[in-house]
Structure formats: C-alpha cells, structure tokens
mmCIF file of C-alpha atoms in Angstrom:
data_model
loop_
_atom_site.group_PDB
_atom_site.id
_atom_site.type_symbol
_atom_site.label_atom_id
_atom_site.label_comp_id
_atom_site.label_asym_id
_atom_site.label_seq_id
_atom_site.Cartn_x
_atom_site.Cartn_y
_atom_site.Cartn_z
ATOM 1 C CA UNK V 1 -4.394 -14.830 -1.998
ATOM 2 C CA UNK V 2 -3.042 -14.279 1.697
ATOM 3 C CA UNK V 3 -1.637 -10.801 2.247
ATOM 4 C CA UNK V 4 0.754 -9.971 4.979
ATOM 5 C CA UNK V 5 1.800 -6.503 6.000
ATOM 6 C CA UNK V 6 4.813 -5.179 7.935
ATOM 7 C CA UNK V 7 6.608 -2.763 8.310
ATOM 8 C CA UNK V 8 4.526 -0.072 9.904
ATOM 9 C CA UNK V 9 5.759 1.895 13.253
ATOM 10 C CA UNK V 10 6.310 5.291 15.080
ATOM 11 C CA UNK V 11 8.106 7.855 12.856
ATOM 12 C CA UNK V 12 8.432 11.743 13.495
ATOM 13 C CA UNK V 13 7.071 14.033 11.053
ATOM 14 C CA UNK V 14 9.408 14.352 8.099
ATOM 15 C CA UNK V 15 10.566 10.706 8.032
ATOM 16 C CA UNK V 16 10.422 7.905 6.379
ATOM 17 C CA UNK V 17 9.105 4.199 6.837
ATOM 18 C CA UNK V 18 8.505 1.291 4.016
ATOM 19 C CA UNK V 19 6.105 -0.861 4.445
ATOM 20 C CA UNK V 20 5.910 -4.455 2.788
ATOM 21 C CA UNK V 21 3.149 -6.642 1.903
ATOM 22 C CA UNK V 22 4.494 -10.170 1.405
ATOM 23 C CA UNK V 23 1.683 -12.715 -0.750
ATOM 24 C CA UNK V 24 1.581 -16.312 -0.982
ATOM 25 C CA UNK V 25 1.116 -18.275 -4.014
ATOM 26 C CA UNK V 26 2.459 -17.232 -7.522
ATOM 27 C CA UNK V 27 -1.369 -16.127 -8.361
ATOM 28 C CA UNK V 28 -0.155 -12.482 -6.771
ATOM 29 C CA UNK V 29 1.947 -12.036 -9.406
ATOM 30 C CA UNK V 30 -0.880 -11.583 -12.163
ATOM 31 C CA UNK V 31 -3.027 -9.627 -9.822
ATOM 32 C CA UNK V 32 -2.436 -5.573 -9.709
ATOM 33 C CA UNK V 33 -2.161 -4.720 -5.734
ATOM 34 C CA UNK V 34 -3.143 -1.482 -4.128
ATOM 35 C CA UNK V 35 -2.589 0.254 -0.778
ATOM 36 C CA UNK V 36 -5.373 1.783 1.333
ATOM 37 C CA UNK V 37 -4.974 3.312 4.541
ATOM 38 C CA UNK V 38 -7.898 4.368 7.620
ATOM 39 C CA UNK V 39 -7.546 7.109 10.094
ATOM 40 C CA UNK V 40 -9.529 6.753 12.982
ATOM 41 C CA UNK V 41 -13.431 8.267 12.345
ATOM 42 C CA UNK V 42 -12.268 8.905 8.158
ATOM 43 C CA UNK V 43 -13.052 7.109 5.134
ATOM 44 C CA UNK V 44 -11.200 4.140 3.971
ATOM 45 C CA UNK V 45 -8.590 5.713 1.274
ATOM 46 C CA UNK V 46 -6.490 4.438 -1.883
ATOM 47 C CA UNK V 47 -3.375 6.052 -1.200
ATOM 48 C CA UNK V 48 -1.466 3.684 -4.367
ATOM 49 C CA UNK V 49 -1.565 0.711 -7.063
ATOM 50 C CA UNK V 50 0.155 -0.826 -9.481
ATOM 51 C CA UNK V 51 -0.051 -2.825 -12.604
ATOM 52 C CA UNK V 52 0.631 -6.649 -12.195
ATOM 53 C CA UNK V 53 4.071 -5.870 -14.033
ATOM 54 C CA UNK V 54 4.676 -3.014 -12.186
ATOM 55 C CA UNK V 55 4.809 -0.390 -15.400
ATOM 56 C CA UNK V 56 2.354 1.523 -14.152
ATOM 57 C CA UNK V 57 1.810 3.576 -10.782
ATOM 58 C CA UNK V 58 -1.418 5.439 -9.828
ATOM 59 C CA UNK V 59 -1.153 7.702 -6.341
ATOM 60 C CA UNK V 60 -3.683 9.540 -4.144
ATOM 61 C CA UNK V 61 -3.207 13.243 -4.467
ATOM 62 C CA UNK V 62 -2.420 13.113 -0.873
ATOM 63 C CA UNK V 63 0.663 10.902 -1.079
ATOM 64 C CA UNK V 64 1.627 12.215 -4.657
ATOM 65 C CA UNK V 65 5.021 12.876 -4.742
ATOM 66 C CA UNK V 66 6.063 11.833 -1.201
ATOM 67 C CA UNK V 67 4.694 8.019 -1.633
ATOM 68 C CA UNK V 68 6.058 5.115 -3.836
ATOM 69 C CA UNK V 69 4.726 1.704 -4.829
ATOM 70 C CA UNK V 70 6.820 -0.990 -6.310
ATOM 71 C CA UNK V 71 6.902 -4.388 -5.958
ATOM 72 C CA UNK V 72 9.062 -7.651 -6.814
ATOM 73 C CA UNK V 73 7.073 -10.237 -8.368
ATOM 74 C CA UNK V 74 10.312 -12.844 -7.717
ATOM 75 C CA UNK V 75 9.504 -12.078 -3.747
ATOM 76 C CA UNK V 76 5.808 -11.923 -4.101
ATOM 77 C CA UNK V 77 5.789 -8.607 -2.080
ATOM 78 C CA UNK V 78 4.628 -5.361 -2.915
ATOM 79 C CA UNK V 79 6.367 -2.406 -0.931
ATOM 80 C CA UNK V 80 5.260 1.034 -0.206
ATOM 81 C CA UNK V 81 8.357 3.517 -0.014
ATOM 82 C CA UNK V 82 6.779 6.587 2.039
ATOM 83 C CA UNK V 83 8.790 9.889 2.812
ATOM 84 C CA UNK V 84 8.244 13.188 4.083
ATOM 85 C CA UNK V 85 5.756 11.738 6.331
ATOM 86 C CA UNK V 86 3.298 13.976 7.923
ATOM 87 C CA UNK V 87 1.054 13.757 11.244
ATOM 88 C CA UNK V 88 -2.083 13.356 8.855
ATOM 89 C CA UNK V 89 -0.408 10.025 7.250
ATOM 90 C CA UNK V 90 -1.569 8.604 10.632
ATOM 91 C CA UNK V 91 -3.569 5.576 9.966
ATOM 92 C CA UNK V 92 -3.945 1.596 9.453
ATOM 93 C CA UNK V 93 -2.154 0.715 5.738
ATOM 94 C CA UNK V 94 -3.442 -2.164 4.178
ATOM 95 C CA UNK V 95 -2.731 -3.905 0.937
ATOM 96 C CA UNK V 96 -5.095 -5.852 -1.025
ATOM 97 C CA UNK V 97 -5.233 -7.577 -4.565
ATOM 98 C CA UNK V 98 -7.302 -5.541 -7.099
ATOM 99 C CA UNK V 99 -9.782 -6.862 -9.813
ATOM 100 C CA UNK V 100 -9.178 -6.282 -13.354
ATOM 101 C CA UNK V 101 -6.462 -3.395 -13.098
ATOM 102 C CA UNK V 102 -5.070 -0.790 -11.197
ATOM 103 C CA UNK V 103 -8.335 0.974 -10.859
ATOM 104 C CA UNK V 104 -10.189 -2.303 -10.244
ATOM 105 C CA UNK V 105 -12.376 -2.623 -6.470
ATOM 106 C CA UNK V 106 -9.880 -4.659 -3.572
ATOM 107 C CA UNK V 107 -10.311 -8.009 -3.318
ATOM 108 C CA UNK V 108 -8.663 -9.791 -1.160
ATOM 109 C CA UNK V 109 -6.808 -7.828 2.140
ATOM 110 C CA UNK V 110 -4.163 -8.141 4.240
ATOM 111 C CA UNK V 111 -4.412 -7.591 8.254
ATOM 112 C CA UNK V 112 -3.372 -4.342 7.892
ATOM 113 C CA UNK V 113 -0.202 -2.214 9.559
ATOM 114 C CA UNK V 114 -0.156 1.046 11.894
ATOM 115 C CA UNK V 115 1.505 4.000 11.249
ATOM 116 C CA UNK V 116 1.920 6.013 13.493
ATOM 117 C CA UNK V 117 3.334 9.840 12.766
ATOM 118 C CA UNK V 118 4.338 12.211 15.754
ATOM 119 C CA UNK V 119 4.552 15.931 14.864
#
C-alpha cells in the first residue's frame, strides 16, 4: 500500500491543522492505519490508530483529548483532526498501515508531513 500525507504546516500554539493520508488500492480499507510523529533528537511516537472499520480509536496520552483519527474508507484516506496544538506537537507525522489490529507494528509508511507549532 502507497501512503500519501498532506496537510501539515505552520500553526500558532492553540490552533488547529488536519492532516490527511490518502492510500491507493482498496487493500487500505481492510488494514487498521496509525499515526506516528518524530521530533527532532526524540523517539519515534504513536500518537493514534484505528480499526479497519473505524469503531475503534486508540490515542497517545499526549494527544488524548486534543487529537482525532477518523478515516473514510470510500476515499481511502485516513485523517488526523488535531486541536489545541502545542509547541511540543512539533514534529514529522506519518501514517502507516498496521499489522493485525490497532495495536499491531507499522507496516507500510507514508513520506511523512511537518508540523510545525510556533508558541
């Protein structure tokens, strides 16, 4: 599965951007899909997934709250909805296809998108 993000940008603190991570090929729409971001010099983390049908949602504690994941399996695109943005949501967002279920290892990953947040 190809991945393609967009969406990502300069926001001030307190806003809001939506990312989207378009798929081809209908075999996205079986796979669950999460979103990972990467600050510069931190870990690589799983901010959210979701469950090939969408019915279920799993979140970072970081993002909880302030972060949504949804997708539209008609579109083959996954979107992440993220508000109240804060100068530490800084980093790279990238979506990939997960094995198994929403707590399945990436597989496949998109090129990734920057956000940028200024305080």
């Amino acid at each position: 599965v190809q991945l393609v993000e967009s969406g990502g940008g300069l926001v001030q603190a307190g806003g809001s951007l939506r990312l989207s991570c378009a798929a081809s090929g209908q075999a996205f729409r079986v796979y669950a899909v999460g979103w990972y971001r990467q600050a510069p010099g931190k870990e690589r983390e799983r901010v959210a997934s979701i469950s090939w049908n969408g019915a279920l949602a799993r979140y970072a504690d970081s993002v909880k709250g302030r972060f949504t994941i949804s997708r539209d399996n008609a579109e083959n695109t996954v979107y992440l909805q993220m508000n109240s943005l804060k100068s530490e949501d800084t980093a790279v967002y990238y979506c990939t296809t997960l094995t198994g279920s929403t707590l399945g290892p990436p597989e496949d990953w998109g090129q990734g998108t920057q956000v940028t947040v200024s305080s």
